[in-house]
Amino acid sequence: MSTEQTRQITKGKYRPEIDGLRAFAVVAVIINHFNKDVLPGGYLGVDIFFVISGYVITSSLYGRPSKDFKDFISSFYGRRIKRLVPALIVFVAITGILITLFNPAPNRILLSGIYSLTGVSNVYFFSRATDYFAQSTALNPFTHTWSLGVEEQFYILFPFLIWFSGFGRQTKNGARNLFISVGALTIASLIGFLYLYPTNQPAAYFLMPPRFWEMAAGCLIFIGFQKRASIEKFLEKVPPLLVLVLIIGVMYLPTSLATVSTIAVVALSSIIIASLKEKTLGFKILTHPRIVYVGLISYSLYLWHWSILTIGKWTIGISPLTTVPLLVLTLGAARLSYTYIEQPFRHYGYKSRFKLFLLWVFSIFITAGILVFIQKNSRFLYTGQTTQYGVNPAPKGDTTILGIDPKSNDSYRAVVITGDSFSGHYYHALDSVLRKQRKSGVIHVRGKGIESIEKDLSNTRNYAYLSRVVDKYLASKPSIKLLIFSVEYNPNEFHTLKQTLEDNIERLSGENIEFLVIGPTPYFREGVFALCQEEWFRPRSLINSNCAPIERKQITTELQPYNRYLSLIETQNPNVHVFYPFSYLCPRSSKYCSPLGKDGSYMYHDANHLSVDGASRVVEPLNDLLERILR
């Protein structure tokens, strides 16, 4: 690296090669999102963005003249608002309108768009990570804004570290203080990431604290330039093109090594930022004018690529024939956004920062209002057929004491379904059966809205519901005849499921209560009910692809560990009964399992949740089993 470059780095001057690296990162993300087979780990481009962000923010704040802390912090947030908010607001407003034209039930999607405006969409997606009623993340055009939320939350904390460490004011020990404080937080964040990834992947993926270390890596590299010339000289010897090749290689590692891949990409991104120097092939490639331009518009590219891709999935589909037009549309939208929104607002001189903040709040308020209006009037904007897709969820819960129906008498004993949506999608079938028997009624215990069970269940895993209901039962001994719990197919949490069932079966042993466990339903991967509906904007080939059947043998193999385990606990515990819905949803005589019934009805609401029609397929066999249990 030349002396002039080093001087520019320490002064926080523009480095075109950084924009070249941004281009590399955004292209990797786009390739992955359009076709995972081409670049399986291209999503790691977001992690490269995080490292770049930490580096650039640190360099931009270093030695920036400020009268006092108020001037420093207001100046920083003013620049961030001008840089990020205008393009985001326009993107959210236009995308909200467009998705409503093609999605018959866009309310959850529009809500996530509102959260994205305030920089907390990552928290929203974390909270809905296991919610049945949330739209599939692959079909939500605002899903990718989680990374903006992570960065914006990082921006809340980081300028305070810069100022109070003395680094921003260039005090004597400022660099050392910042290095120590950021270093300590980096270690804590990395430990949190490593701990959470195998135990709570949504938290490790969506939340800022487990991601802090990635942005901090860029900060630490910049500080290293300031105080350790030896670090710089050592990294200068690393060929940047080799590092790029290594990053691409990491992107082909299997998903089972996701934590290793993430750490490797962050480390390699830090190295390449430090090693890029003039006269190297890597530097020449990344500073090519066209590549730099892609880096300059990378923010708008990132915003619009996922929106256009998602709307493509809802309409014409993603195929070799449609990919090129969608990519051209993405590039055109990004160029327009960069030229007419990003640049003008970024360089416009606001005389008062206070007025800028007021304008920001007002703009967000107006845009959120537009999305709320669209939510309430989505049926008028939807351009397809107004069709019911068999979505009839269970009620949110009973507001009486757990297990006691308000119309019951002393001899009336309730049935309680506990769990999240994977239990709730049986509610209407079970309630119909039991009320016809005139033996019992059904109470569905399911988180938010329930007053009799602690309200903090609304965002918990399926298994937490079961344990809390058992806690309540053992404490109050309400009149429960039967407790029903449905299992979700989730190999990553199979061990947790086993532990939860065993613990609660043991706690209920000796109690006068029957326990019915319903096995998992098939998992159709990317299946979403609405995409099976023929529309003017959706070709028949896309419907066939979205609703394609899966070989019964494949699903049988996937569910085999669950069936073996459930059979074992049923054998060992006389009060435990197991119902296997798969046998009725996909008969043994069938070679393939389809998400559609023979009459073309939608058996599934999404990838693995039953619709009302689907649940009705198990009414008769459930009736037989319940008669035996409740007699």
Short mmCIF file of C-alpha atoms in Angstrom, two decimals, residues 71-326:
data_model
loop_
_atom_site.label_atom_id
_atom_site.label_comp_id
_atom_site.label_asym_id
_atom_site.label_seq_id
_atom_site.Cartn_x
_atom_site.Cartn_y
_atom_site.Cartn_z
CA ASP A 71 -22.70 18.59 17.52
CA PHE A 72 -20.81 15.32 17.00
CA ILE A 73 -23.81 13.02 17.53
CA SER A 74 -26.34 15.15 15.63
CA SER A 75 -23.93 15.44 12.71
CA PHE A 76 -23.44 11.67 12.63
CA TYR A 77 -27.13 10.81 12.72
CA GLY A 78 -27.90 13.54 10.20
CA ARG A 79 -25.51 11.95 7.72
CA ARG A 80 -26.95 8.49 8.37
CA ILE A 81 -30.50 9.73 7.81
CA LYS A 82 -29.60 11.39 4.52
CA ARG A 83 -27.67 8.32 3.42
CA LEU A 84 -30.21 5.61 4.25
CA VAL A 85 -33.72 6.90 4.85
CA PRO A 86 -34.89 8.55 1.56
CA ALA A 87 -34.19 5.49 -0.61
CA LEU A 88 -35.66 3.21 2.05
CA ILE A 89 -38.90 5.21 2.32
CA VAL A 90 -39.47 5.22 -1.45
CA PHE A 91 -38.62 1.52 -1.65
CA VAL A 92 -41.03 0.58 1.16
CA ALA A 93 -43.91 2.65 -0.22
CA ILE A 94 -43.63 1.36 -3.79
CA THR A 95 -43.00 -2.24 -2.75
CA GLY A 96 -45.95 -2.18 -0.34
CA ILE A 97 -48.28 -1.18 -3.17
CA LEU A 98 -46.81 -3.68 -5.65
CA ILE A 99 -46.95 -6.73 -3.38
CA THR A 100 -50.59 -5.99 -2.53
CA LEU A 101 -51.48 -6.28 -6.22
CA PHE A 102 -50.41 -9.94 -6.26
CA ASN A 103 -50.66 -11.24 -2.68
CA PRO A 104 -54.20 -11.87 -1.42
CA ALA A 105 -53.19 -11.65 2.25
CA PRO A 106 -50.39 -9.04 2.55
CA ASN A 107 -51.06 -7.74 6.08
CA ARG A 108 -48.06 -9.38 7.79
CA ILE A 109 -45.80 -8.37 4.93
CA LEU A 110 -46.93 -4.74 5.15
CA LEU A 111 -46.43 -4.78 8.91
CA SER A 112 -42.82 -5.90 8.41
CA GLY A 113 -42.43 -2.99 5.96
CA ILE A 114 -43.56 -0.59 8.69
CA TYR A 115 -41.03 -2.05 11.10
CA SER A 116 -38.30 -1.69 8.49
CA LEU A 117 -38.90 2.08 8.43
CA THR A 118 -37.95 2.35 12.10
CA GLY A 119 -34.90 0.09 11.92
CA VAL A 120 -36.32 -2.80 13.95
CA SER A 121 -37.44 -5.23 11.26
CA ASN A 122 -34.72 -7.64 12.42
CA VAL A 123 -36.37 -7.76 15.86
CA TYR A 124 -39.76 -8.25 14.21
CA PHE A 125 -38.51 -11.15 12.07
CA PHE A 126 -36.88 -12.71 15.12
CA SER A 127 -40.14 -12.48 17.04
CA ARG A 128 -42.06 -14.07 14.16
CA ALA A 129 -39.40 -16.66 13.35
CA THR A 130 -41.65 -19.56 14.39
CA ASP A 131 -45.05 -18.00 13.80
CA TYR A 132 -47.38 -19.89 11.49
CA PHE A 133 -49.33 -16.84 10.41
CA ALA A 134 -46.24 -14.95 9.21
CA GLN A 135 -45.70 -15.10 5.45
CA SER A 136 -42.87 -17.26 4.28
CA THR A 137 -39.69 -15.21 4.50
CA ALA A 138 -38.82 -16.23 0.95
CA LEU A 139 -41.95 -14.43 -0.25
CA ASN A 140 -41.75 -11.32 1.91
CA PRO A 141 -40.19 -8.42 -0.06
CA PHE A 142 -39.02 -6.79 3.19
CA THR A 143 -37.19 -9.79 4.67
CA HIS A 144 -33.77 -8.49 3.68
CA THR A 145 -34.25 -5.26 5.68
CA TRP A 146 -33.24 -7.21 8.79
CA SER A 147 -29.61 -6.39 7.95
CA LEU A 148 -30.42 -2.67 7.79
CA GLY A 149 -31.96 -3.00 11.24
CA VAL A 150 -28.77 -4.60 12.55
CA GLU A 151 -26.64 -1.79 11.12
CA GLU A 152 -28.92 0.97 12.37
CA GLN A 153 -28.87 -0.49 15.87
CA PHE A 154 -25.09 -0.66 15.65
CA TYR A 155 -25.11 3.04 14.75
CA ILE A 156 -26.98 3.81 17.98
CA LEU A 157 -24.15 2.41 20.10
CA PHE A 158 -21.00 2.98 18.09
CA PRO A 159 -20.71 6.81 17.95
CA PHE A 160 -20.92 6.89 21.75
CA LEU A 161 -17.93 4.53 21.91
CA ILE A 162 -16.06 6.73 19.44
CA TRP A 163 -16.68 9.94 21.39
CA PHE A 164 -16.27 8.81 24.98
CA SER A 165 -13.17 6.73 24.22
CA GLY A 166 -11.54 9.92 22.92
CA PHE A 167 -10.84 8.37 19.53
CA GLY A 168 -13.06 10.78 17.64
CA ARG A 169 -11.38 13.74 19.36
CA GLN A 170 -7.93 12.23 18.79
CA THR A 171 -7.01 12.32 22.48
CA LYS A 172 -3.75 10.76 23.58
CA ASN A 173 -5.15 7.35 24.53
CA GLY A 174 -8.25 7.49 22.35
CA ALA A 175 -7.25 4.72 19.94
CA ARG A 176 -6.18 2.45 22.79
CA ASN A 177 -9.39 3.08 24.73
CA LEU A 178 -11.55 2.37 21.69
CA PHE A 179 -9.57 -0.76 20.83
CA ILE A 180 -9.98 -2.13 24.35
CA SER A 181 -13.70 -1.33 24.62
CA VAL A 182 -14.57 -2.55 21.13
CA GLY A 183 -12.30 -5.57 21.55
CA ALA A 184 -14.06 -6.61 24.75
CA LEU A 185 -17.48 -6.19 23.14
CA THR A 186 -16.27 -8.11 20.09
CA ILE A 187 -15.24 -11.11 22.20
CA ALA A 188 -18.55 -11.05 24.09
CA SER A 189 -20.52 -10.75 20.84
CA LEU A 190 -18.62 -13.56 19.14
CA ILE A 191 -19.14 -15.85 22.14
CA GLY A 192 -22.83 -15.01 22.03
CA PHE A 193 -22.98 -15.78 18.31
CA LEU A 194 -21.25 -19.15 18.76
CA TYR A 195 -23.54 -20.04 21.66
CA LEU A 196 -26.79 -18.95 20.04
CA TYR A 197 -26.28 -20.32 16.53
CA PRO A 198 -26.81 -24.00 17.45
CA THR A 199 -29.37 -23.28 20.20
CA ASN A 200 -31.36 -20.29 18.92
CA GLN A 201 -30.46 -19.68 15.28
CA PRO A 202 -33.03 -16.90 14.69
CA ALA A 203 -31.48 -14.87 17.53
CA ALA A 204 -27.95 -15.39 16.20
CA TYR A 205 -29.08 -14.46 12.71
CA PHE A 206 -31.41 -11.51 13.24
CA LEU A 207 -30.31 -9.67 16.37
CA MET A 208 -27.59 -7.01 16.61
CA PRO A 209 -25.63 -8.15 19.71
CA PRO A 210 -24.60 -11.50 18.12
CA ARG A 211 -23.69 -9.57 14.95
CA PHE A 212 -21.79 -6.73 16.62
CA TRP A 213 -18.45 -8.52 16.28
CA GLU A 214 -18.68 -8.46 12.47
CA MET A 215 -18.92 -4.67 12.25
CA ALA A 216 -16.44 -4.33 15.07
CA ALA A 217 -13.92 -6.28 12.97
CA GLY A 218 -13.83 -3.40 10.47
CA CYS A 219 -13.35 -0.94 13.31
CA LEU A 220 -10.45 -2.90 14.78
CA ILE A 221 -8.72 -3.08 11.39
CA PHE A 222 -8.89 0.70 11.06
CA ILE A 223 -7.50 1.21 14.57
CA GLY A 224 -4.73 -1.23 13.73
CA PHE A 225 -3.66 1.07 10.90
CA GLN A 226 -3.38 3.95 13.34
CA LYS A 227 -1.15 2.39 15.95
CA ARG A 228 0.48 -0.72 14.53
CA ALA A 229 2.38 -0.14 11.31
CA SER A 230 3.67 -3.71 11.59
CA ILE A 231 0.11 -5.02 11.11
CA GLU A 232 -0.26 -2.98 7.96
CA LYS A 233 3.12 -4.10 6.58
CA PHE A 234 2.31 -7.74 7.30
CA LEU A 235 -1.08 -7.61 5.61
CA GLU A 236 0.37 -5.79 2.59
CA LYS A 237 2.13 -9.04 1.70
CA VAL A 238 -1.18 -10.90 1.29
CA PRO A 239 -2.33 -10.93 -2.38
CA PRO A 240 -5.88 -9.47 -2.35
CA LEU A 241 -6.95 -11.57 -5.34
CA LEU A 242 -6.06 -14.70 -3.37
CA VAL A 243 -8.24 -13.48 -0.51
CA LEU A 244 -11.15 -12.93 -2.92
CA VAL A 245 -10.72 -16.47 -4.22
CA LEU A 246 -10.69 -17.79 -0.64
CA ILE A 247 -13.91 -15.88 0.13
CA ILE A 248 -15.58 -17.44 -2.90
CA GLY A 249 -14.31 -20.85 -1.75
CA VAL A 250 -15.84 -20.32 1.71
CA MET A 251 -19.17 -19.56 0.01
CA TYR A 252 -19.21 -23.16 -1.22
CA LEU A 253 -18.83 -24.73 2.22
CA PRO A 254 -21.83 -26.81 3.36
CA THR A 255 -24.51 -25.09 5.48
CA SER A 256 -23.61 -27.38 8.38
CA LEU A 257 -20.44 -25.26 8.67
CA ALA A 258 -22.32 -21.96 8.71
CA THR A 259 -20.59 -20.65 11.84
CA VAL A 260 -17.16 -21.50 10.41
CA SER A 261 -18.12 -19.87 7.09
CA THR A 262 -19.27 -16.68 8.79
CA ILE A 263 -16.14 -16.34 10.90
CA ALA A 264 -13.93 -17.10 7.90
CA VAL A 265 -15.64 -14.51 5.68
CA VAL A 266 -15.42 -11.83 8.36
CA ALA A 267 -11.73 -12.56 8.89
CA LEU A 268 -10.98 -12.61 5.16
CA SER A 269 -12.98 -9.41 4.58
CA SER A 270 -10.91 -7.67 7.24
CA ILE A 271 -7.71 -8.93 5.61
CA ILE A 272 -8.67 -7.81 2.11
CA ILE A 273 -9.59 -4.30 3.31
CA ALA A 274 -6.11 -4.08 4.78
CA SER A 275 -4.24 -5.77 1.92
CA LEU A 276 -5.67 -3.93 -1.07
CA LYS A 277 -2.85 -1.86 -2.53
CA GLU A 278 -2.05 -0.22 -5.82
CA LYS A 279 -0.43 -2.18 -8.64
CA THR A 280 -1.93 -5.49 -7.46
CA LEU A 281 -4.33 -7.33 -9.73
CA GLY A 282 -7.00 -7.40 -7.03
CA PHE A 283 -6.81 -3.63 -6.62
CA LYS A 284 -7.03 -3.06 -10.37
CA ILE A 285 -10.08 -5.31 -10.67
CA LEU A 286 -11.96 -3.75 -7.74
CA THR A 287 -11.21 -0.20 -8.90
CA HIS A 288 -12.45 -0.75 -12.44
CA PRO A 289 -14.95 2.10 -13.06
CA ARG A 290 -17.90 -0.19 -13.79
CA ILE A 291 -17.26 -2.30 -10.71
CA VAL A 292 -16.89 0.84 -8.59
CA TYR A 293 -20.20 2.08 -9.96
CA VAL A 294 -21.92 -1.15 -8.92
CA GLY A 295 -20.45 -0.56 -5.46
CA LEU A 296 -21.74 3.02 -5.43
CA ILE A 297 -25.30 1.86 -6.15
CA SER A 298 -24.99 -1.25 -3.94
CA TYR A 299 -27.39 0.09 -1.30
CA SER A 300 -30.16 0.63 -3.83
CA LEU A 301 -29.28 -2.66 -5.53
CA TYR A 302 -29.61 -4.44 -2.21
CA LEU A 303 -32.95 -2.78 -1.48
CA TRP A 304 -34.57 -3.46 -4.84
CA HIS A 305 -33.18 -6.85 -5.84
CA TRP A 306 -35.10 -8.74 -3.16
CA SER A 307 -38.31 -6.79 -3.78
CA ILE A 308 -38.23 -7.52 -7.50
CA LEU A 309 -37.19 -11.13 -6.92
CA THR A 310 -40.05 -11.67 -4.47
CA ILE A 311 -42.67 -10.10 -6.71
CA GLY A 312 -41.28 -12.29 -9.49
CA LYS A 313 -41.93 -15.35 -7.31
CA TRP A 314 -45.52 -14.24 -6.77
CA THR A 315 -46.09 -13.68 -10.48
CA ILE A 316 -43.98 -14.93 -13.39
CA GLY A 317 -41.70 -17.16 -11.32
CA ILE A 318 -37.90 -17.47 -11.25
CA SER A 319 -36.56 -19.44 -14.19
CA PRO A 320 -33.82 -19.12 -16.83
CA LEU A 321 -36.33 -17.24 -19.00
CA THR A 322 -37.35 -14.72 -16.32
CA THR A 323 -34.05 -14.24 -14.46
CA VAL A 324 -32.46 -11.90 -17.01
CA PRO A 325 -35.47 -9.54 -17.30
CA LEU A 326 -35.76 -9.42 -13.49
#
